[in-house]
Structures are given as structure tokens and as C-alpha cells.
Short mmCIF file of C-alpha atoms in Angstrom, two decimals:
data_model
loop_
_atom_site.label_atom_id
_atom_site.label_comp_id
_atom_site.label_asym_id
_atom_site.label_seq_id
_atom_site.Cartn_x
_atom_site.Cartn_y
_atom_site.Cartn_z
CA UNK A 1 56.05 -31.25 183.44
CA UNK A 2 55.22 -34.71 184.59
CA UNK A 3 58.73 -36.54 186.38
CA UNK A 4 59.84 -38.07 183.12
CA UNK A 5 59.89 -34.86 181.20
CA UNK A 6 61.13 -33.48 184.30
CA UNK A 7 64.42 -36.42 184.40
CA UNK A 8 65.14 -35.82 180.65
CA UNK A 9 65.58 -32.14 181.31
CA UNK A 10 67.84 -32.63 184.08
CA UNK A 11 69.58 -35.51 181.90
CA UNK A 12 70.10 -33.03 179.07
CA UNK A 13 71.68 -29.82 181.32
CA UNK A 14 73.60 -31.93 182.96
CA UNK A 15 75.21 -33.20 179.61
CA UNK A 16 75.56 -29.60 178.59
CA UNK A 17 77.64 -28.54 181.42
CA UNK A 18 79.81 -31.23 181.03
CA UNK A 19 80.25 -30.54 177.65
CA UNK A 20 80.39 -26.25 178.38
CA UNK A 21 83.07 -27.17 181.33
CA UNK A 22 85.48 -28.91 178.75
CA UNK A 23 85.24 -25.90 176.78
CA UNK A 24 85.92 -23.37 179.44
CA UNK A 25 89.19 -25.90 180.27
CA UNK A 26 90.47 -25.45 176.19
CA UNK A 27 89.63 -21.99 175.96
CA UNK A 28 91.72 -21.51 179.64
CA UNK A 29 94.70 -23.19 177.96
CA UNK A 30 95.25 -20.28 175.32
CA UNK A 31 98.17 -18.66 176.16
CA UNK A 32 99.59 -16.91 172.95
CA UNK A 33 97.39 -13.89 172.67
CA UNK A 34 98.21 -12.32 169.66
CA UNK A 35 100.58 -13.68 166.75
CA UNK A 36 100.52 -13.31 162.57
CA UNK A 37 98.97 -16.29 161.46
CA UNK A 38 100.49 -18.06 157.93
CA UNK A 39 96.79 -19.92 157.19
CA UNK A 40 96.58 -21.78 154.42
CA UNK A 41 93.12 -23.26 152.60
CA UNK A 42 94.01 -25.95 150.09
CA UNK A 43 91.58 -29.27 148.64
CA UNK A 44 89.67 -29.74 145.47
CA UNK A 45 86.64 -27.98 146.70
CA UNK A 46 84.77 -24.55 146.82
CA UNK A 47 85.47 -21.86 148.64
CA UNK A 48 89.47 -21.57 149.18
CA UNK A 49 89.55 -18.20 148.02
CA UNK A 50 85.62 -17.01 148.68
CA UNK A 51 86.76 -17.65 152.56
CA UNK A 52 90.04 -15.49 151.63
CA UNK A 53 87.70 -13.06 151.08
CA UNK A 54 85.97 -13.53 154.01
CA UNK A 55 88.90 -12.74 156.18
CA UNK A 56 89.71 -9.90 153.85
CA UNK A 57 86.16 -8.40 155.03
CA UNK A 58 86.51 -8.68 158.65
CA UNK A 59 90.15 -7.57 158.34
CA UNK A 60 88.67 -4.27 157.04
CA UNK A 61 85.91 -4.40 159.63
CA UNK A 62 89.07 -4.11 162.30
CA UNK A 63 90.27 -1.23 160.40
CA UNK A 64 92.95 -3.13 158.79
CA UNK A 65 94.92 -2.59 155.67
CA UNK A 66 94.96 -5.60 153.60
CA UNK A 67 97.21 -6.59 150.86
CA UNK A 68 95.87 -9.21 147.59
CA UNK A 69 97.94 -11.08 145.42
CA UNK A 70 96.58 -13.32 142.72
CA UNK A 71 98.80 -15.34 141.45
CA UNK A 72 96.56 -16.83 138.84
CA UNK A 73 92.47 -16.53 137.59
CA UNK A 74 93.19 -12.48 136.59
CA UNK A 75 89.74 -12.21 134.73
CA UNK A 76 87.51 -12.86 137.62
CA UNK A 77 87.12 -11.87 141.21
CA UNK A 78 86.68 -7.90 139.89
CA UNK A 79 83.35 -7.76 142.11
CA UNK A 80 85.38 -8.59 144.98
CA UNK A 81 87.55 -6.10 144.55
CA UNK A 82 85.49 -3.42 143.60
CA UNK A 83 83.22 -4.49 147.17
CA UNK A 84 86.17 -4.67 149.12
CA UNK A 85 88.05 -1.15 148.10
CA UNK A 86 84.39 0.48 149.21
CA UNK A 87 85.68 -0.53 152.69
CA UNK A 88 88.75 -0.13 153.71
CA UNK A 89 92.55 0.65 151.96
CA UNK A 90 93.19 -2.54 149.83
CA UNK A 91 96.48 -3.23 147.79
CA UNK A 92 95.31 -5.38 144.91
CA UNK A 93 97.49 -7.10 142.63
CA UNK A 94 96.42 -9.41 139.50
CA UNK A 95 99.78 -10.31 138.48
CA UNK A 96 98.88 -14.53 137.38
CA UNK A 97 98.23 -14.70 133.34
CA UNK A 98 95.97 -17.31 134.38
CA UNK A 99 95.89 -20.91 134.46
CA UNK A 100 99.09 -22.71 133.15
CA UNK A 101 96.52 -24.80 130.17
CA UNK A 102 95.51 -21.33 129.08
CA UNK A 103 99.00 -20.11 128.44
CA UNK A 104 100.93 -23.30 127.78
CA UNK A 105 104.16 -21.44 128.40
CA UNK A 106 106.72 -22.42 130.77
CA UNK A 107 108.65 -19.58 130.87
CA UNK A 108 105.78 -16.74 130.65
CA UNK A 109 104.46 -18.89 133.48
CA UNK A 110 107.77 -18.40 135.69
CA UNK A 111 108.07 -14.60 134.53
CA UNK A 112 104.02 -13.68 135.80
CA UNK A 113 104.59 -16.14 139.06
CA UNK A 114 108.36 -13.99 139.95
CA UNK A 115 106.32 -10.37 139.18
CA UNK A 116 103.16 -11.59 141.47
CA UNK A 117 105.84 -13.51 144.45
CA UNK A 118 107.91 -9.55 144.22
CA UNK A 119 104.59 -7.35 144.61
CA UNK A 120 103.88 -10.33 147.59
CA UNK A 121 107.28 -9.58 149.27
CA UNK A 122 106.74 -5.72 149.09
CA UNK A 123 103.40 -5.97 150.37
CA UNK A 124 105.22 -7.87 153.32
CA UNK A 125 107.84 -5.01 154.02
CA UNK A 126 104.73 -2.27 154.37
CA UNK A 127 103.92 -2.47 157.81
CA UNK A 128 100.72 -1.21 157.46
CA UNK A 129 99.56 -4.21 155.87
CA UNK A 130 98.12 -6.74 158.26
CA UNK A 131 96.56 -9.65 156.36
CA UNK A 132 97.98 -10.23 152.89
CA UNK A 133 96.28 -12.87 150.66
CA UNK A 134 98.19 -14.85 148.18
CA UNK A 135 95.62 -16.28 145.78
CA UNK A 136 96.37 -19.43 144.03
CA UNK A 137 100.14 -19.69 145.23
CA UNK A 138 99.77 -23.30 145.79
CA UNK A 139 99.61 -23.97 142.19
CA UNK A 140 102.72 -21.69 141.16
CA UNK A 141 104.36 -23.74 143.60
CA UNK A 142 102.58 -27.01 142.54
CA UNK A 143 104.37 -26.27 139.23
CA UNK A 144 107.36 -25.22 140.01
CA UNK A 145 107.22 -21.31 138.79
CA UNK A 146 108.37 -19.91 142.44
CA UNK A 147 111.34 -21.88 144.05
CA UNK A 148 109.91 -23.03 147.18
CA UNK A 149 112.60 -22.75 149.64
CA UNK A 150 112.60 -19.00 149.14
CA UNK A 151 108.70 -18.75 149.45
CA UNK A 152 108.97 -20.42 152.55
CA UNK A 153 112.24 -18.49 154.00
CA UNK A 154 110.61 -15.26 153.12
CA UNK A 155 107.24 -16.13 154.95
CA UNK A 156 109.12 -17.44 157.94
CA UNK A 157 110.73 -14.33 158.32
CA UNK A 158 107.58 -12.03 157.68
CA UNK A 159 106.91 -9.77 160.83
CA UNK A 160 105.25 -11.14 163.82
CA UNK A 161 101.84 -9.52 163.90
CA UNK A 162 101.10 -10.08 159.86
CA UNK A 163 98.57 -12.74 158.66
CA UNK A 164 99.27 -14.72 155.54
CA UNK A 165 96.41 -16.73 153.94
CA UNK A 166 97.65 -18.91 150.88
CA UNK A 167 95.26 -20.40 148.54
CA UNK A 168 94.55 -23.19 145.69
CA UNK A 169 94.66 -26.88 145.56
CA UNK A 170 97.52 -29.28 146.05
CA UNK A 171 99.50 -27.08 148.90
CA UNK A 172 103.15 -28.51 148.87
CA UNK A 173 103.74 -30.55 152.29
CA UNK A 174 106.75 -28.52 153.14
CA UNK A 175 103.95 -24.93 153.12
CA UNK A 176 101.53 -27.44 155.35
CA UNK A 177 104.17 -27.96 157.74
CA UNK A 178 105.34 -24.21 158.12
CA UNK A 179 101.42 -23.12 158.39
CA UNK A 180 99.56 -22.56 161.43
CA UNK A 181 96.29 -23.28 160.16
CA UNK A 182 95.59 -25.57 157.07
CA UNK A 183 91.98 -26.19 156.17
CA UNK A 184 91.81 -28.42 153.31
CA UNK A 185 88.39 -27.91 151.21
CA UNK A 186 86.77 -31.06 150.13
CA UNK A 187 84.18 -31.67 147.10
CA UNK A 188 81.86 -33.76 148.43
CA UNK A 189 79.13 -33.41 145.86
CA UNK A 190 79.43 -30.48 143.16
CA UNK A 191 76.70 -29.34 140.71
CA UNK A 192 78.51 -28.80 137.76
CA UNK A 193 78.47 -32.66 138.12
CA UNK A 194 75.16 -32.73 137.26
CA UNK A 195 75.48 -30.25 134.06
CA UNK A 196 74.95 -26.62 135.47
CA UNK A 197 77.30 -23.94 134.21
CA UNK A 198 79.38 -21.73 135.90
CA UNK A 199 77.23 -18.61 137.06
CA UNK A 200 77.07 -14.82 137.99
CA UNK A 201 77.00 -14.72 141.91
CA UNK A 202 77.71 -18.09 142.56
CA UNK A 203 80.99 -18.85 140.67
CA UNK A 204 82.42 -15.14 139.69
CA UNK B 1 117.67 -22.38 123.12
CA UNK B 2 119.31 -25.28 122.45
CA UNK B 3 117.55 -28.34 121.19
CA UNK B 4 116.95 -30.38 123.96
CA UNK B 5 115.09 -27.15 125.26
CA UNK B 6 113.25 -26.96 122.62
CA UNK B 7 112.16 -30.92 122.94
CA UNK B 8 110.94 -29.69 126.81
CA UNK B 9 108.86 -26.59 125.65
CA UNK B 10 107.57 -28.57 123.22
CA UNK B 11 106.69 -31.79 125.57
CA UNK B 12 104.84 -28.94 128.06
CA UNK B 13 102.93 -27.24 125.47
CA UNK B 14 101.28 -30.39 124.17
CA UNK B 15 100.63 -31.63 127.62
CA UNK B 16 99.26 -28.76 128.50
CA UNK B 17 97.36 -28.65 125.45
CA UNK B 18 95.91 -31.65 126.30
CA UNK B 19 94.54 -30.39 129.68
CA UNK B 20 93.06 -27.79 127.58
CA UNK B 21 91.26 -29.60 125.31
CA UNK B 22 89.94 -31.68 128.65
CA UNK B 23 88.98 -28.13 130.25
CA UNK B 24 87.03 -26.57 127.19
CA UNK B 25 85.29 -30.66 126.77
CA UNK B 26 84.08 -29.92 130.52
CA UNK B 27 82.76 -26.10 130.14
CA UNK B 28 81.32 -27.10 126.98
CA UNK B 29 79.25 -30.10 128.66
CA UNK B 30 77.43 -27.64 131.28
CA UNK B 31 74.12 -27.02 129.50
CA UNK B 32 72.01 -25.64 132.50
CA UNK B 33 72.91 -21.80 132.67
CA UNK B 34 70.96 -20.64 136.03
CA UNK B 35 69.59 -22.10 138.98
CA UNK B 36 69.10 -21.13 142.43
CA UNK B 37 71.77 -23.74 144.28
CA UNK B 38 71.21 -25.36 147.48
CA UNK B 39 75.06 -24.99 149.23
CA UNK B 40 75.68 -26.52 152.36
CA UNK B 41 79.74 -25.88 154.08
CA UNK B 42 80.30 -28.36 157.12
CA UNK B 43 82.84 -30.23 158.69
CA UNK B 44 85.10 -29.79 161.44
CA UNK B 45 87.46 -27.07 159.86
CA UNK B 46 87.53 -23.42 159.48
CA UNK B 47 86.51 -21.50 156.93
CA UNK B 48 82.43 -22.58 156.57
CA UNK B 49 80.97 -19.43 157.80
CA UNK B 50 83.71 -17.14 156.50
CA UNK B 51 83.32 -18.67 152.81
CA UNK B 52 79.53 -17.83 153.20
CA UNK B 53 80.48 -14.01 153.99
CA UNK B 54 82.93 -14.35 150.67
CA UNK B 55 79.74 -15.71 149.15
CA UNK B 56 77.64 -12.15 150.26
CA UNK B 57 80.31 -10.10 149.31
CA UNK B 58 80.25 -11.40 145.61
CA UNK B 59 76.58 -11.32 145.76
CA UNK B 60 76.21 -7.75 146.78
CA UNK B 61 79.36 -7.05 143.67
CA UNK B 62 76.29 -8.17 141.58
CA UNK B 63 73.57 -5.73 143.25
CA UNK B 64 71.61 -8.77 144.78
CA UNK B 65 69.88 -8.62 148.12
CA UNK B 66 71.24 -10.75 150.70
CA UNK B 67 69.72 -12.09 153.52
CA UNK B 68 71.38 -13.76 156.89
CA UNK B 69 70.47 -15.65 159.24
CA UNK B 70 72.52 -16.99 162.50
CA UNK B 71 70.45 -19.78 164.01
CA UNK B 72 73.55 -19.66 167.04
CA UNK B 73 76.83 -17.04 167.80
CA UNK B 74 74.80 -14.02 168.36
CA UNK B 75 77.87 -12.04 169.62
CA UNK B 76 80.20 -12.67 166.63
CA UNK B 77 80.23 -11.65 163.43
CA UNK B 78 79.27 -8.04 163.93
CA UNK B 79 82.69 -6.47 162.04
CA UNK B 80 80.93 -8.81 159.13
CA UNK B 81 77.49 -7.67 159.27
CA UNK B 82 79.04 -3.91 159.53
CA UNK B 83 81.10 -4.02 156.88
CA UNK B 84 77.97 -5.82 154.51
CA UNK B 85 75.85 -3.71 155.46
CA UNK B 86 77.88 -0.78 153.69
CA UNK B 87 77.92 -2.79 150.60
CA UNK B 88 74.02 -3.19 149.82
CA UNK B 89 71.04 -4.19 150.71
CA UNK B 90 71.48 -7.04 153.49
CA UNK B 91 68.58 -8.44 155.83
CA UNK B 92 70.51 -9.89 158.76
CA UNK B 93 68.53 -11.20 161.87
CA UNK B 94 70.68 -13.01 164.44
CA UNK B 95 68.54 -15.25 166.45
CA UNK B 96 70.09 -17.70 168.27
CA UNK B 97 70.85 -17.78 171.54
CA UNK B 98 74.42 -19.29 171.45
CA UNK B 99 75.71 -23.17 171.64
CA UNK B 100 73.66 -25.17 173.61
CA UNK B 101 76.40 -26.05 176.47
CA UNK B 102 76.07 -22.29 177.13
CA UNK B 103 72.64 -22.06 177.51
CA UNK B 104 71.68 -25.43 178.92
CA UNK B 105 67.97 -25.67 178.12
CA UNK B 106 66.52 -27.09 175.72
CA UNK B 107 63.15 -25.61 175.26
CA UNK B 108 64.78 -22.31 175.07
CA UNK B 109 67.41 -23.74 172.26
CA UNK B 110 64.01 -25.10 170.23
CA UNK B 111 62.52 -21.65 170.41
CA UNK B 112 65.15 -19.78 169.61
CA UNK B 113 65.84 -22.03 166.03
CA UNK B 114 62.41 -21.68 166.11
CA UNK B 115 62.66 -17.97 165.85
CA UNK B 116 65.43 -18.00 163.26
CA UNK B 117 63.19 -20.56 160.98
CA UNK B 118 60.30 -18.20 160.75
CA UNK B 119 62.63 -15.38 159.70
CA UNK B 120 64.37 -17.47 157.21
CA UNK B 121 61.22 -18.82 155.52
CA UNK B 122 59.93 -14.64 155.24
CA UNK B 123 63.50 -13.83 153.86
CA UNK B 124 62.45 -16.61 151.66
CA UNK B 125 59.86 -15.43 150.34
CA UNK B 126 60.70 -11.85 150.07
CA UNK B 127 61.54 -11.88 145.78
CA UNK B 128 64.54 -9.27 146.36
CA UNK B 129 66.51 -12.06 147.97
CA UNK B 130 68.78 -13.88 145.70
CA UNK B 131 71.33 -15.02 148.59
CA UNK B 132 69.95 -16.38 151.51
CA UNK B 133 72.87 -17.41 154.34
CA UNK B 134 71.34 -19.90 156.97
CA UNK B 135 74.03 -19.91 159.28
CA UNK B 136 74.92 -22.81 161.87
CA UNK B 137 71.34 -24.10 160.86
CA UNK B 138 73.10 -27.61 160.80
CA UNK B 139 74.14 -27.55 164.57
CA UNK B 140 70.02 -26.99 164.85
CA UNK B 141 69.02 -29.29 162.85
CA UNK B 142 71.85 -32.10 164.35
CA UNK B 143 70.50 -31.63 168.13
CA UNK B 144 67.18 -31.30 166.59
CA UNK B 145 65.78 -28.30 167.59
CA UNK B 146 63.80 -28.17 164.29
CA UNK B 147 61.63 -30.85 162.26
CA UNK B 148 64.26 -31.68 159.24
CA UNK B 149 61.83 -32.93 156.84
CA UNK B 150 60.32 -29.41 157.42
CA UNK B 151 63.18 -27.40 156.70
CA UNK B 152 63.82 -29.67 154.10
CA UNK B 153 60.81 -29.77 152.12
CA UNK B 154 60.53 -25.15 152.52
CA UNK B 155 64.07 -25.07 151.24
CA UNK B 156 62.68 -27.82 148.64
CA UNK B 157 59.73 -25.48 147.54
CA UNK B 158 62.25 -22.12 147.56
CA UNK B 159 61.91 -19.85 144.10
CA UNK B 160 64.09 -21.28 141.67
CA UNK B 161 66.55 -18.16 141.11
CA UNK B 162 67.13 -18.21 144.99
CA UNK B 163 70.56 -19.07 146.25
CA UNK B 164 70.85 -20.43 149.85
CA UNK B 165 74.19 -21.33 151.88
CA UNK B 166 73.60 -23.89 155.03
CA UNK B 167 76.50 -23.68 157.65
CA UNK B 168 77.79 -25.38 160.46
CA UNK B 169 79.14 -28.82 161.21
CA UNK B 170 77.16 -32.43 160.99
CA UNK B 171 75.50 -31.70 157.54
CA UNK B 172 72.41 -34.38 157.98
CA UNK B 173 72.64 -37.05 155.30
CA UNK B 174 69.52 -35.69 154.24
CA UNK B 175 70.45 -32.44 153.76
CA UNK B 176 73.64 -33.13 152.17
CA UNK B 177 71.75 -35.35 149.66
CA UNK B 178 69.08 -32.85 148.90
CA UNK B 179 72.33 -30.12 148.40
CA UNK B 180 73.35 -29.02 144.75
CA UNK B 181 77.12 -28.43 146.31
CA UNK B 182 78.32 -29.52 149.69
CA UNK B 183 81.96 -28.22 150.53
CA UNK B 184 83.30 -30.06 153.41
CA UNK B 185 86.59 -27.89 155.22
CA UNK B 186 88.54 -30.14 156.92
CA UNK B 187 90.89 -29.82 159.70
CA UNK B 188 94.77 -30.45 158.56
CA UNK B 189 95.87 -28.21 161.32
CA UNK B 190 95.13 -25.51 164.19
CA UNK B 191 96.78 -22.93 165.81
CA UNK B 192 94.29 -23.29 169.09
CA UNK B 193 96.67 -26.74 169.32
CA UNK B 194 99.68 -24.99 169.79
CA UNK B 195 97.80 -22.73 172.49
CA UNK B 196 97.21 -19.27 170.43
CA UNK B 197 93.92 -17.50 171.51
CA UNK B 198 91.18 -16.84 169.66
CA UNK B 199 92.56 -13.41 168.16
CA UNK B 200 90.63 -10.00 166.47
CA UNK B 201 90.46 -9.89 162.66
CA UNK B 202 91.09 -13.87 162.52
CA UNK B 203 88.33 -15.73 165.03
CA UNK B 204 85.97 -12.56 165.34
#
């Protein structure tokens, strides 16, 4: 190495554990080591529910049970399922009738949003569950089919070592607040824009 | 019902109607039924690698091969790679050697991606792959550690009917605007703020 190289590589480690030393300080300042988490992934873009999924898999990978409600989009996710029940014990609900311009009835809405929110709050009471996913609740609440107060009351008072993760767009602000975690999905460039259709793999 | 009920079930059915009519317009508009999609997940939020393990699960629903590789985190993910593995056919190869303020030298970070970019490009061109998961790539390519317009112009030249998913934070512009759909997860709110640890079956 001639002396310039040689300065530049002592330039660049010394960055690095400056950098690594901050890290080791935030890591130190954990001191909650275990608690239920109520997660929530909201936003207009991909992969609010494939990440849902995600957890799901590495839940079972701990040799968890996991609970699924989907509150709406009953037709698709059935590879999911079928992958996930291969692993591990997986309570799997499709209780939504599916998106509210599909069905274009108020009250059918309310009725499949009460039967989904009652298989959620069972799931909650079975202690073996510990991560429970509640697909698309954000847009029951968005719409009003769920009362929100008593969504939030009931999750509030969930046990302390479950794991909630709430999906779909537009979370209410009230759910934000009450969530540990909120990662909002954004689109920044989508390529159904640009005229290709919903695929096998990809979308479903 | 009385009438004024009536009036309101009538109001939401022809909005939602409406939306309908908007919906079907969209679907109806895609004309491109299969393509292999460049995907890239970044930002600063959770959620990016996790949606790309939702993205293998599906894939594997559908009997595809999947391949994986971690260009950094060698020590995580191994419930994941497990529980995939049980699933279907999965190629997974980690090959990074950790963040760089852990390993503080810079010639070994550049081999390492190094490593993980000649394993990617074979995954590449093995013609059972239809899911290729390049993951943290992007904190390579941002402290580069590889040639972008390499990377770029091999992903560029990738079979048409394969499917690749880029992770990790600091998408390059270029990247982003070679991408067919770029999800960015954003950071509303952590739990690591409020001092929880980093917890089994949620972080790892």
C-alpha cells in the first residue's frame, strides 16, 4: 500500500468505529426485553400484508402458534395459507366478503367485519396463540364497519406477551397512536402504472 | 327500513358503484400479462426484508424455485431460511460478512459483496429460478462495494420470466429508476424508541 492508500484506510476504520460505537450505545439502552408488540403496516404501497406473512413465517420458525384474520380480499392469499399450515399450527380465518365496491352493501359489510373482529377476539383469549394477524382491518375501520373504540379497548387489553400486526391502507390515527410499531408502505413507482397485469407469484 | 334509510343505502350503493366501475376501467387497462419484475423495498422502516420472505413464501405456493442472497446479516434470518427450506426448492447463500461498522475494512467488505455478486449472477442464470431475493444489496451498492452500472446492466440482461427483489435502505437513483416497483417502508414509529430490545419471533 503506498501512504495514501495507507491514510484512506485508516480514515475509513476510523469512521466505522465511530459509527459501530453509536450503535453499541442504542443497542445498550434496550431495557424492555420481551413485550407483545401491536405493529401495524399501513400506506398505499406493496407489501403490507406480504411482510404479515413474513412475520407469520418466522413466528412458526420459533415454534409459535399463529392466528390469521382477513378481514377483506377472501379469494386470494390461498398459497399462503396452504405454505404456511405445512409449518407450523395456523388458525386461519377468511371472514371479509371482500372489498366494500364489490359488495356495495353497508350492512353485509358491518355483518362480515363483526364475524371476522369475533373470530379476532377469540383468537386473542387462546393463549397459545402468539402473533395474530388482522389483514385489512384498517379499511373496516376506515369505513366504519367495526366501532373503533372497542377495537382499540380490546387490543389494549390483549395479554402481554401476544403480537398483533394490523394491515391495509389509511390506518385511523387513534390505531397509530396505540401501536408500537407503524411502518407506513409507500408507492414510489408501481408497474401496473405502466400497463402490466396483476400476476401469479407476484400479486396472488 | 324507513325511507330516509333507504335514501342512505341507496346514496352508498351508487357511490360505491362508481368506485367499481373506476376499479374494473383500471384491471381492464393492464394489457401486459407476464413479466419478470425488477422490485426494489428500501427506506428507513421495517418490513423490507420480511416482505421479500412473504414474497418466497408465495413463490414457493406456486412451485417456483427461489433463490437468496444476503449480501450483509449473515447471523439472522436462519428461522426464515429453515422454515423455506421445508417449503421447496430454495438456493440460499449468505455471503456477507455483516455491516461495515462491524467489520471495519473495506477490502474485506468489497470481497465479500463481491462473493455474493458472483452467486447471484449463477442463481441468475440457473432457468429453475423464477424468484431471485438480493438482499441488503443496496447497503453494497450505497458504500460502493460493487460497480453499479455492473449490477445494473446483469440485472438489465436477466431472462425475462425472472423475478428479482433488491433490499436494504438508500435505493440508488439508478436503481430505483431502472425498478418496475419500488416500495419504500417508512418509519411512523418504533418500539426500539421507547427502549424494547430487539426480541425472538419479531427482530430475528
Amino acid at each position: 500500500m503506498t501512504e495514501e492508500e495507507n491514510d484512506a484506510a485508516r480514515r475509513h476504520r476510523a469512521k466505522m468505529e465511530k459509527r459501530k460505537a453509536v450503535q453499541d450505545a442504542e443497542v445498550a439502552g434496550k431495557t424492555i426485553a420481551q413485550q407483545g408488540l401491536l405493529m401495524v403496516h399501513t400506506g398505499p404501497g406493496k407489501g403490507k400484508s406480504t411482510a404479515a406473512f413474513g412475520l407469520a413465517l418466522r413466528a412458526l420458525g420459533h415454534g409459535w402458534k399463529v392466528g390469521v384474520v382477513q378481514f377483506g380480499k377472501g379469494q386470494w392469499r390461498s398459497g399462503e395459507r396452504e405454505m404456511l399450515e405445512k409449518l407450523g399450527p395456523v388458525s386461519w380465518h377468511t371472514l371479509g366478503e371482500g372489498f366494500t365496491w364489490e359488495t356495495q352493501d353497508r350492512a353485509r359489510d358491518e355483518a362480515a367485519a363483526r364475524r371476522a373482529w369475533d373470530k379476532a377476539c377469540e383468537l386473542m383469549d387462546d393463549p397459545d396463540v402468539r402473533l395474530l394477524v388482522l389483514d385489512e382491518l384498517n379499511i373496516s375501520l376506515r369505513y366504519d364497519h367495526l366501532p373503533l373504540e372497542e377495537v382499540l379497548s380490546r387490543l389494549g387489553s390483549r395479554r402481554a406477551d401476544l403480537h398483533v400486526v394490523v394491515t391495509g391502507r389509511n390506518a385511523k390515527p387513534e390505531l397509530i397512536a396505540a401501536a408500537d410499531l407503524v411502518t407506513e408502505m409507500t408507492l414510489v413507482k408501481h408497474h401496473f402504472s405502466a400497463g402490466v397485469k396483476a400476476q401469479a407469484g407476484i400479486e396472488f
